[in-house]
mmCIF file of C-alpha atoms in Angstrom:
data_model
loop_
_atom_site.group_PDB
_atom_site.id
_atom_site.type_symbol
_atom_site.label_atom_id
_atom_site.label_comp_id
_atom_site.label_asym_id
_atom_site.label_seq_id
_atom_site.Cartn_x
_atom_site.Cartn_y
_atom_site.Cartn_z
ATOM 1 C CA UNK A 1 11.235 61.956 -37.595
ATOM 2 C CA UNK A 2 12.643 58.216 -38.383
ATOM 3 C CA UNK A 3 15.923 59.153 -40.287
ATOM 4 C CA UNK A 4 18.552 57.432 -38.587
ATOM 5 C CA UNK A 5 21.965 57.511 -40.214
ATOM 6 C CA UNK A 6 25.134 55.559 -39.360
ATOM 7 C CA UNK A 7 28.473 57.817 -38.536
ATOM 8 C CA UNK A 8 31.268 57.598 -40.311
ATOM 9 C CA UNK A 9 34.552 59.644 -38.889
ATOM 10 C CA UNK A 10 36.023 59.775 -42.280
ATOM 11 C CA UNK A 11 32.729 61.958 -43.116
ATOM 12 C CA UNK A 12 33.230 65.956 -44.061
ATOM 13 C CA UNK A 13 32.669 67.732 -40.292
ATOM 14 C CA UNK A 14 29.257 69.391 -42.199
ATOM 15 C CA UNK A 15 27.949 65.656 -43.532
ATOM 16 C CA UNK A 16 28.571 64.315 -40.205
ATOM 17 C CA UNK A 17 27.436 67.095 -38.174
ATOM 18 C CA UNK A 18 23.838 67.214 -40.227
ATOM 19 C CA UNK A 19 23.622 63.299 -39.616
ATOM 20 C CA UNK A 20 24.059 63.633 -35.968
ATOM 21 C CA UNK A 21 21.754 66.470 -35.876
ATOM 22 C CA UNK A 22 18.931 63.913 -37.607
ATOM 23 C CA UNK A 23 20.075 61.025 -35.508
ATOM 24 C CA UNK A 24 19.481 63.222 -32.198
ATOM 25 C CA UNK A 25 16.013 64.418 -33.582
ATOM 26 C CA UNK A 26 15.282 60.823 -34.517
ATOM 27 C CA UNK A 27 15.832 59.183 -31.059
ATOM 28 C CA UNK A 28 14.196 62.816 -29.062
ATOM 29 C CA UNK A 29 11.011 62.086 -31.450
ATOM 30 C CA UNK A 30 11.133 58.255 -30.577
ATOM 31 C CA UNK A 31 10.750 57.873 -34.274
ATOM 32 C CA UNK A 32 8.025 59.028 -34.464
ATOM 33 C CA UNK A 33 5.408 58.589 -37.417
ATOM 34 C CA UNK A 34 2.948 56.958 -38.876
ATOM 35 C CA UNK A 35 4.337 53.644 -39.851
ATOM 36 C CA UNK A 36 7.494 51.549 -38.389
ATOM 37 C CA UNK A 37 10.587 52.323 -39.437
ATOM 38 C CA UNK A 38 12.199 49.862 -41.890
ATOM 39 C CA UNK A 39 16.011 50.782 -41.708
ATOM 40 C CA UNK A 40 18.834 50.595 -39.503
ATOM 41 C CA UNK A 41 16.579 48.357 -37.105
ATOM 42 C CA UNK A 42 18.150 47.766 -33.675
ATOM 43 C CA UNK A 43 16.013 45.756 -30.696
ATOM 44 C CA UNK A 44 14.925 48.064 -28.275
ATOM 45 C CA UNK A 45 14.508 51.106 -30.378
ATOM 46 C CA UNK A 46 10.884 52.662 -30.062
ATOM 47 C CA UNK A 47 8.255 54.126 -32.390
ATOM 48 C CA UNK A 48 5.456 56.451 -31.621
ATOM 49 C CA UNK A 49 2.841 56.099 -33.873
ATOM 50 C CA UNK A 50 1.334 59.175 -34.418
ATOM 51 C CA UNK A 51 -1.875 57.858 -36.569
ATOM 52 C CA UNK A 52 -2.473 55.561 -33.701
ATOM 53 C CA UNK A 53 -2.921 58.649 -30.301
ATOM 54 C CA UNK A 54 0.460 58.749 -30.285
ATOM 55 C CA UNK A 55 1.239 54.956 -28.475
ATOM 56 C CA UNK A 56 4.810 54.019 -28.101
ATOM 57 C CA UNK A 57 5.798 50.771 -29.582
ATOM 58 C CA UNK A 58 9.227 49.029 -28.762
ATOM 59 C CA UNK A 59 11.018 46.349 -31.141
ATOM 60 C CA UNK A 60 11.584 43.204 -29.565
ATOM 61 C CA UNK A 61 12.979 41.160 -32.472
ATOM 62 C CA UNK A 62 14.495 42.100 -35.718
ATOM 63 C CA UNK A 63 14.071 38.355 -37.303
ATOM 64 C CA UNK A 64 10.859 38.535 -37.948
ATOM 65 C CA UNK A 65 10.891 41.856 -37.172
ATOM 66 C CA UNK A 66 8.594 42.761 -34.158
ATOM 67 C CA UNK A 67 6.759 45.738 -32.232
ATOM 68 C CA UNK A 68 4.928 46.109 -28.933
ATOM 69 C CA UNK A 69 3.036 48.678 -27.379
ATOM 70 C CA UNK A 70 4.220 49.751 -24.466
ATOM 71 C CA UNK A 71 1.401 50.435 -22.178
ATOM 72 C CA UNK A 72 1.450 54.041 -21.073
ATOM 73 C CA UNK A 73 -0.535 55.438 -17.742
ATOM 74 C CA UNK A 74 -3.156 57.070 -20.249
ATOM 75 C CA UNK A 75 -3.601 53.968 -22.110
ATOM 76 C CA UNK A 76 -3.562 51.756 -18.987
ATOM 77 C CA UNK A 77 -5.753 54.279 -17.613
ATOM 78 C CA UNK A 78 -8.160 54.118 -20.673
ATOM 79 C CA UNK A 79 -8.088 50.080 -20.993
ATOM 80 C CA UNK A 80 -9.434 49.865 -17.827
ATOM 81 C CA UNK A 81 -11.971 52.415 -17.801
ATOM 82 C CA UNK A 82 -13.164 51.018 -20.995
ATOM 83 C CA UNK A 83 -12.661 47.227 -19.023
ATOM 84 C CA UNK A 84 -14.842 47.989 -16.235
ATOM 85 C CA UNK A 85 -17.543 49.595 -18.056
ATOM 86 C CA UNK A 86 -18.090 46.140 -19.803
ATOM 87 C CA UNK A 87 -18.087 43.869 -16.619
ATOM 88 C CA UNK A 88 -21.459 43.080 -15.827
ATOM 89 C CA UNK A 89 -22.196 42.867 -11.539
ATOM 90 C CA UNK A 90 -22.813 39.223 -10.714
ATOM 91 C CA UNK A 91 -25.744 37.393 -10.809
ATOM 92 C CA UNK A 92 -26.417 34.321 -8.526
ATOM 93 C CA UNK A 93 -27.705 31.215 -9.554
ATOM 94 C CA UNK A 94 -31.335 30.077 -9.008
ATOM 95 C CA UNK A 95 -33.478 26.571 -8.839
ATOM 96 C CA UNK A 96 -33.876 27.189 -12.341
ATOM 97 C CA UNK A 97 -30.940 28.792 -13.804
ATOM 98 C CA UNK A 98 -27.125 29.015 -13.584
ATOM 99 C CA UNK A 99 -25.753 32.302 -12.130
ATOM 100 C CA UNK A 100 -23.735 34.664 -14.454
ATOM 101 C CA UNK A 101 -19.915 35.744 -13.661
ATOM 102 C CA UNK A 102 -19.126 39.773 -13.123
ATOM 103 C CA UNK A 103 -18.433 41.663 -10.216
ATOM 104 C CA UNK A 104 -19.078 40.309 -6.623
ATOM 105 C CA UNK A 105 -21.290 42.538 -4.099
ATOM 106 C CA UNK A 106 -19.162 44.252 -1.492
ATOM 107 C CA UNK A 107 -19.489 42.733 1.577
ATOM 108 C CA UNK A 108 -20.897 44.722 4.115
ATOM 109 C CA UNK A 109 -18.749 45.858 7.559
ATOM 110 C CA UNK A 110 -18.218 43.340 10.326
ATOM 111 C CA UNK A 111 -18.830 40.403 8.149
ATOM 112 C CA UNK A 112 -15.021 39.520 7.314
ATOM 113 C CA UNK A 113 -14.711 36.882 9.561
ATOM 114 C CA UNK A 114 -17.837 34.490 10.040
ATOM 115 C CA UNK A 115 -19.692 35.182 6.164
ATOM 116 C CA UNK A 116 -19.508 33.508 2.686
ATOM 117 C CA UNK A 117 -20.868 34.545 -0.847
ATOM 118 C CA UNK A 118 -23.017 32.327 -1.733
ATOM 119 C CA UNK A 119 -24.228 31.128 -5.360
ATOM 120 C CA UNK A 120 -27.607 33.074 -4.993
ATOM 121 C CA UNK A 121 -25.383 35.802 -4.766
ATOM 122 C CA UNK A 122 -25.462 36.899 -1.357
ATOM 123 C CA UNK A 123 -23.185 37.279 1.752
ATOM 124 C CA UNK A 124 -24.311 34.544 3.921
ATOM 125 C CA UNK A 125 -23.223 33.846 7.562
ATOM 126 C CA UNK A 126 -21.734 30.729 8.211
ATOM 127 C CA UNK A 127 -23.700 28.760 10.789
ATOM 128 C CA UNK A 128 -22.439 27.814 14.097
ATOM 129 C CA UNK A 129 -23.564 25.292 15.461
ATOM 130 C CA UNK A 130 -22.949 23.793 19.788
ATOM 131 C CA UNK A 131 -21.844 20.573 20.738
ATOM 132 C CA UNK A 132 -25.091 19.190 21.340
ATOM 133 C CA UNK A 133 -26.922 20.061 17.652
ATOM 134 C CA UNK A 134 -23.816 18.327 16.231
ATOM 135 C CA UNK A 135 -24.451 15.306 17.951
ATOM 136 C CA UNK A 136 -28.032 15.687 17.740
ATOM 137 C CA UNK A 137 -26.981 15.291 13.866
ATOM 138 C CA UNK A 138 -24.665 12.499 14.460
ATOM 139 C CA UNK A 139 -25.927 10.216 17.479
ATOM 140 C CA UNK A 140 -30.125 11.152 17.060
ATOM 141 C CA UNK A 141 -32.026 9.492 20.424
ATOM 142 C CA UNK A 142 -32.271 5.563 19.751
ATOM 143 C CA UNK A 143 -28.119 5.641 18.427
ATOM 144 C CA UNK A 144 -25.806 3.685 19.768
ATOM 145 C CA UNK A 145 -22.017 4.470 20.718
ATOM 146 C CA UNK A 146 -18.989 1.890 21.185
ATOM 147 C CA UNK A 147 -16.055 2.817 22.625
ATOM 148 C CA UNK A 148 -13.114 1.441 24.122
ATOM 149 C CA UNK A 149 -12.280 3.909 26.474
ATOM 150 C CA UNK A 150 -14.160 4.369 30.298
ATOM 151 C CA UNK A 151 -15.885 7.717 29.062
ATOM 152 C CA UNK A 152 -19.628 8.389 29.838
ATOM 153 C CA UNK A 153 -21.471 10.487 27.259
ATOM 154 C CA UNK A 154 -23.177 12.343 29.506
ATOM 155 C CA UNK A 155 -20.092 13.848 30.363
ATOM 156 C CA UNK A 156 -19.184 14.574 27.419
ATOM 157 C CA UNK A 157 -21.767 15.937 25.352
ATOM 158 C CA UNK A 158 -23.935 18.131 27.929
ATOM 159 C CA UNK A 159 -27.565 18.079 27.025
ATOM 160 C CA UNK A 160 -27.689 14.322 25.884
ATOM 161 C CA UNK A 161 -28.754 11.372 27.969
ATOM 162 C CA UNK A 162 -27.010 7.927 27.626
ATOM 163 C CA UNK A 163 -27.453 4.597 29.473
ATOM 164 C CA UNK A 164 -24.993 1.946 29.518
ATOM 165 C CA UNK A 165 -26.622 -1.908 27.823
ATOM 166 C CA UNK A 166 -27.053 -5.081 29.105
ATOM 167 C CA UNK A 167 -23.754 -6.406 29.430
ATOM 168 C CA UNK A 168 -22.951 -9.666 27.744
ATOM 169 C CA UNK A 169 -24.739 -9.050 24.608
ATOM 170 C CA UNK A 170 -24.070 -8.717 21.127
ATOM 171 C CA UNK A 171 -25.907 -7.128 18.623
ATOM 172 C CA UNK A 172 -28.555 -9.058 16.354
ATOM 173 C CA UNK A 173 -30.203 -7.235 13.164
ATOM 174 C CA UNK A 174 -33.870 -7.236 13.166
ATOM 175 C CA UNK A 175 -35.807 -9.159 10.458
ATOM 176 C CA UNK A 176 -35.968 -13.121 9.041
ATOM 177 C CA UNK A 177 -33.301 -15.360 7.626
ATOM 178 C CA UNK A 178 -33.190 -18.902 6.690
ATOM 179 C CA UNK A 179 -30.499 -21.354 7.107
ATOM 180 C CA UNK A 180 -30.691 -24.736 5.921
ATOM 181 C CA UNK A 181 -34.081 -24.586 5.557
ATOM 182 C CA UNK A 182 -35.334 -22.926 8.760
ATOM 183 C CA UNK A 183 -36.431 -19.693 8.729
ATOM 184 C CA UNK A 184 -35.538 -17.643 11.742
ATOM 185 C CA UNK A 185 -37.263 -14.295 12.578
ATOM 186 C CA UNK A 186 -36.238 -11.584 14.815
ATOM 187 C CA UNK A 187 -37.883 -8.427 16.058
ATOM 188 C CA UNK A 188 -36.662 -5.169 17.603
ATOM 189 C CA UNK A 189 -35.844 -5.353 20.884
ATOM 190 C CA UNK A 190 -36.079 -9.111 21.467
ATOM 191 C CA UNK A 191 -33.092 -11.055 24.125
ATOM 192 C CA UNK A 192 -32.339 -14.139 23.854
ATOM 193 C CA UNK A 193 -29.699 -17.060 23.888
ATOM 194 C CA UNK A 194 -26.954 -17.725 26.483
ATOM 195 C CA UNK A 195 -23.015 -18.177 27.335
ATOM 196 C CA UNK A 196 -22.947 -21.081 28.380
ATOM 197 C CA UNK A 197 -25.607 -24.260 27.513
ATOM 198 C CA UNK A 198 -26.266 -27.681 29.200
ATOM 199 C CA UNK A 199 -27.369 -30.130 26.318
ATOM 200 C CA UNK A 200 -30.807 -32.124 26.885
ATOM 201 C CA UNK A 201 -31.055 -35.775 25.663
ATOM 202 C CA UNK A 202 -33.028 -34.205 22.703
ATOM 203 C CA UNK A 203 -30.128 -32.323 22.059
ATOM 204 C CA UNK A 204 -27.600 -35.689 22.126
ATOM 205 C CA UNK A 205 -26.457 -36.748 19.205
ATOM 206 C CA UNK A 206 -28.450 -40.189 18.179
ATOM 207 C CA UNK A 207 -26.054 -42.956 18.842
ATOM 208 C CA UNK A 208 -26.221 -46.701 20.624
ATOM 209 C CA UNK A 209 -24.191 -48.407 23.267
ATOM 210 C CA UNK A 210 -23.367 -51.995 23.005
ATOM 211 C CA UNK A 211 -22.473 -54.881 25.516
ATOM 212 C CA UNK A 212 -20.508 -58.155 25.876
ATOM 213 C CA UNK A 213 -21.647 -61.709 27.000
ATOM 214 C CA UNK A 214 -21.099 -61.599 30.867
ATOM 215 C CA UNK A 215 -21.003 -65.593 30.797
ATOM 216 C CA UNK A 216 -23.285 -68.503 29.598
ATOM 217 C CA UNK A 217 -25.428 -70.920 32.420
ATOM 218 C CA UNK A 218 -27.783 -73.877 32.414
ATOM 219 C CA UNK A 219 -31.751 -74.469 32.829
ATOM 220 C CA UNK A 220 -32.762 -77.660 34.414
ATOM 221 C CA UNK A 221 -35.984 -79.969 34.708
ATOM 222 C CA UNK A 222 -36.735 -82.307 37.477
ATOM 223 C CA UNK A 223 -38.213 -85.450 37.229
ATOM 224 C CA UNK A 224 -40.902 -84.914 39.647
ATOM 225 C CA UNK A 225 -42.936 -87.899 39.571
ATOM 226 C CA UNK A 226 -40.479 -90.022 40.867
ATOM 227 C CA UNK A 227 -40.092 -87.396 43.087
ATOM 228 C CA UNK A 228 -36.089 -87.908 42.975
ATOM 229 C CA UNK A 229 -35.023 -84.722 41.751
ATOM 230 C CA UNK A 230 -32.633 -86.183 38.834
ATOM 231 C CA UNK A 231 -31.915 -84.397 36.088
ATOM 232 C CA UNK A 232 -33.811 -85.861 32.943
ATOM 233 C CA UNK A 233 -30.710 -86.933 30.340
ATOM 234 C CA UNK A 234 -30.492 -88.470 27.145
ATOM 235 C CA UNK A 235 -33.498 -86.306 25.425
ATOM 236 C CA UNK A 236 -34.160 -82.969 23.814
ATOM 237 C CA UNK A 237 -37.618 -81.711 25.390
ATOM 238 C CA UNK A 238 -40.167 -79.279 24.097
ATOM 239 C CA UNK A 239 -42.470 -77.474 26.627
ATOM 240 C CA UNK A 240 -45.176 -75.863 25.577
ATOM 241 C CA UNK A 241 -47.362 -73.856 27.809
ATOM 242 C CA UNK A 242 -50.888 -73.564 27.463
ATOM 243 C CA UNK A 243 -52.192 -71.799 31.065
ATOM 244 C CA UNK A 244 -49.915 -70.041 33.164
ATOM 245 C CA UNK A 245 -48.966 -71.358 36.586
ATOM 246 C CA UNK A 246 -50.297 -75.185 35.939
ATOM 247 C CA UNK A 247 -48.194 -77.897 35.782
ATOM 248 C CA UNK A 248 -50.517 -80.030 34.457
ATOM 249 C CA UNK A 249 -50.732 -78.189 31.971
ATOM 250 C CA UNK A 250 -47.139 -78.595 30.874
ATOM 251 C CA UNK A 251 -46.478 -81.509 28.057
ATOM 252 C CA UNK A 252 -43.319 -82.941 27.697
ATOM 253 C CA UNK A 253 -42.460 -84.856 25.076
ATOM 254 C CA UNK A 254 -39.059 -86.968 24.836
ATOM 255 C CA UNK A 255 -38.465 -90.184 26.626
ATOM 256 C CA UNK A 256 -36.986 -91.123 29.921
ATOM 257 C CA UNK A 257 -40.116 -89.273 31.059
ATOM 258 C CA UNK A 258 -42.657 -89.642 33.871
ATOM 259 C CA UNK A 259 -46.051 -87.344 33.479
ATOM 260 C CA UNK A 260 -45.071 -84.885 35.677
ATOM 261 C CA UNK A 261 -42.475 -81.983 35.309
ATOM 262 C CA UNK A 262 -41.348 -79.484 37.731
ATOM 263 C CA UNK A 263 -40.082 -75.855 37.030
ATOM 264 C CA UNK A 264 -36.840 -74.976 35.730
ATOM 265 C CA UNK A 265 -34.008 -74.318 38.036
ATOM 266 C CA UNK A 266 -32.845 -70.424 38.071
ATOM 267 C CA UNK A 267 -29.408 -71.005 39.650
ATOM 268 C CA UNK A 268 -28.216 -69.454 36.253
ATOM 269 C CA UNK A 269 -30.140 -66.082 36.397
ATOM 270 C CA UNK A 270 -27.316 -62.819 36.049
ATOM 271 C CA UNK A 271 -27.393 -59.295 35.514
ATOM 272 C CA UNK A 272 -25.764 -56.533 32.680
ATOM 273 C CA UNK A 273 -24.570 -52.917 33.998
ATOM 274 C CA UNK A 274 -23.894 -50.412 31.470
ATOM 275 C CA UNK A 275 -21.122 -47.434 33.195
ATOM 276 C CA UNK A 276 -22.289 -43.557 32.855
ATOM 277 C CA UNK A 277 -19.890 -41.466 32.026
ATOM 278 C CA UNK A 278 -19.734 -37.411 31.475
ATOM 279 C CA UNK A 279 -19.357 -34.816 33.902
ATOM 280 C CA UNK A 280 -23.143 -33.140 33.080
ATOM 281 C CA UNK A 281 -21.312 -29.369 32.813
ATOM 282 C CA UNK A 282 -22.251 -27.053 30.674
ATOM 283 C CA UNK A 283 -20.181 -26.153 27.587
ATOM 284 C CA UNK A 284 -18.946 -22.633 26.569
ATOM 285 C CA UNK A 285 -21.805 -21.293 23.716
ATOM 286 C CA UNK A 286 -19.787 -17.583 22.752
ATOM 287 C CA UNK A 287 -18.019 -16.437 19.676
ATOM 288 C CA UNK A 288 -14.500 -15.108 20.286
ATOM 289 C CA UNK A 289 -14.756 -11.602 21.830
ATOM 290 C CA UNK A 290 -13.386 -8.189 22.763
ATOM 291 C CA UNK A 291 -14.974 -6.477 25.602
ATOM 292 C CA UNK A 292 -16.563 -2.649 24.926
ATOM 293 C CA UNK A 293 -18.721 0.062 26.338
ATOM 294 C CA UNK A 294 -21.749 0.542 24.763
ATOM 295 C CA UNK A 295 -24.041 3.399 25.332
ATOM 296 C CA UNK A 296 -27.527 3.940 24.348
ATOM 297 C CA UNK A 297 -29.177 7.389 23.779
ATOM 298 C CA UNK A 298 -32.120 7.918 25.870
ATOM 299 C CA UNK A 299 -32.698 11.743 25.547
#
């Protein structure tokens, strides 16, 4: 029944009467038929369609002119009995092929806490793991741990053994680098250099030292055969030597000369010092520094 009539007071009591009657018959039957009804629209009004297992629709807007089902419990009901029966369980993934989306396997009792579903599938349970696997995972034997607090590994991760390094040492990578030209190589577990150094004179830088003239002096020549001891004047002599330690052997040549000579006077002879200087200590051979704990794993 979709008539639906307005009501007009200045209607006969019979013509208004029969239109209520229809009206009232109308709304009881939720308009029922099998197509919308076209007149006398109002938003909100429903329509059960009775070609369609009798679902009520409800008009939401009259420009453009709209119905929607509203959802009964039979058709809810149906929707998701027909729903379910289409979802597929779901299927994990493999090495070879993606896994497939559906319903999840129920997990089984006691496993709300500590499990997981994994992609294969299954309920998994996560794995716990102590103190000491974790740090066999993190700090294997051979590792090395910094820290700039006092606290001894041993203490704090029971099951490991730790011993302290050499202090004073830093850390070299193994292997061979060059620099300028020089190839240095280094192998695991080799020591070597120091804090402080005392240069060598290898190590000095190549340099020179140089003096004044501490004052000028004389060389004389006796007259010997006359056996007075004058100084010969008045000449520039040559002596050449031909044996050592002879004098007869000596030849002068100038004049004012007898045929003997004597040695030369050394009253003149003087000495050169050159000062040392440098206090010989050793000079500071370290980078700049922070101090650290280091700790080996033994065990």
């Amino acid at each position: 029944m979709q008539e639906y009539n307005e009501l007009v007071t200045t209607d006969a009591c019979n013509t208004y009467l029969e239109k209520a009657d229809k009206n009232i018959q109308s709304v009881a039957s939720t308009f029922s038929g099998t197509a919308f009804p076209t007149t006398n629209l109002k938003v909100g009004m429903q329509c059960m369609r009775t070609d369609d297992s009798n679902n009520i629709y409800k008009l939401t807007s009259v420009s453009p002119v709209t119905w929607e089902l509203v959802p009964s419990k039979s058709y809810v009901d149906n929707a998701v009995s027909t729903g379910v029966k289409s979802i597929t369980n779901f299927k994990g993934a493999t090495s070879t092929a993606a896994g497939a989306s559906g319903l999840v396997p129920a997990p089984a009792k006691g496993t709300q806490t500590d499990y997981y579903l994994s992609a294969d599938g299954t309920w998994k349970k996560v794995q716990q793991r102590s103190i000491k696997e974790v740090i066999d995972i993190v700090h294997p034997v051979g590792s090395i741990w910094e820290t700039t607090t006092t606290d001894d590994p041993n203490t704090l991760w029971s099951g490991t053994t730790w011993v302290k390094m050499d202090a004073g040492r830093v850390l070299v990578a193994a292997g061979s680098y060059t620099e300028s030209g020089t190839t240095y190589t280094y192998n695991l577990g080799d020591t070597g250099g120091e804090a402080k150094h005392q240069l060598s004179t290898e190590e000095l830088a190549n340099h020179s030292h140089s003096t004044s003239n501490a004052g000028g002096h004389q060389h004389y020549i006796a007259n010997d055969n006359e056996n007075t001891g004058s100084v010969l004047t008045n000449s520039l002599y040559m002596i050449r030597k031909y044996t050592n330690n002879s004098y007869e052997n000596f030849e002068l040549y100038g004049s004012n000369a007898g045929a003997w000579i004597g040695l030369t006077n050394n009253s003149g002879s003087h000495t050169h010092s050159i000062t040392s200087t440098g206090g010989n200590a050793k000079h500071e051979n370290r980078m700049p520094y922070v101090v650290i704990n280091r700790w080996k794993r033994t065990a």
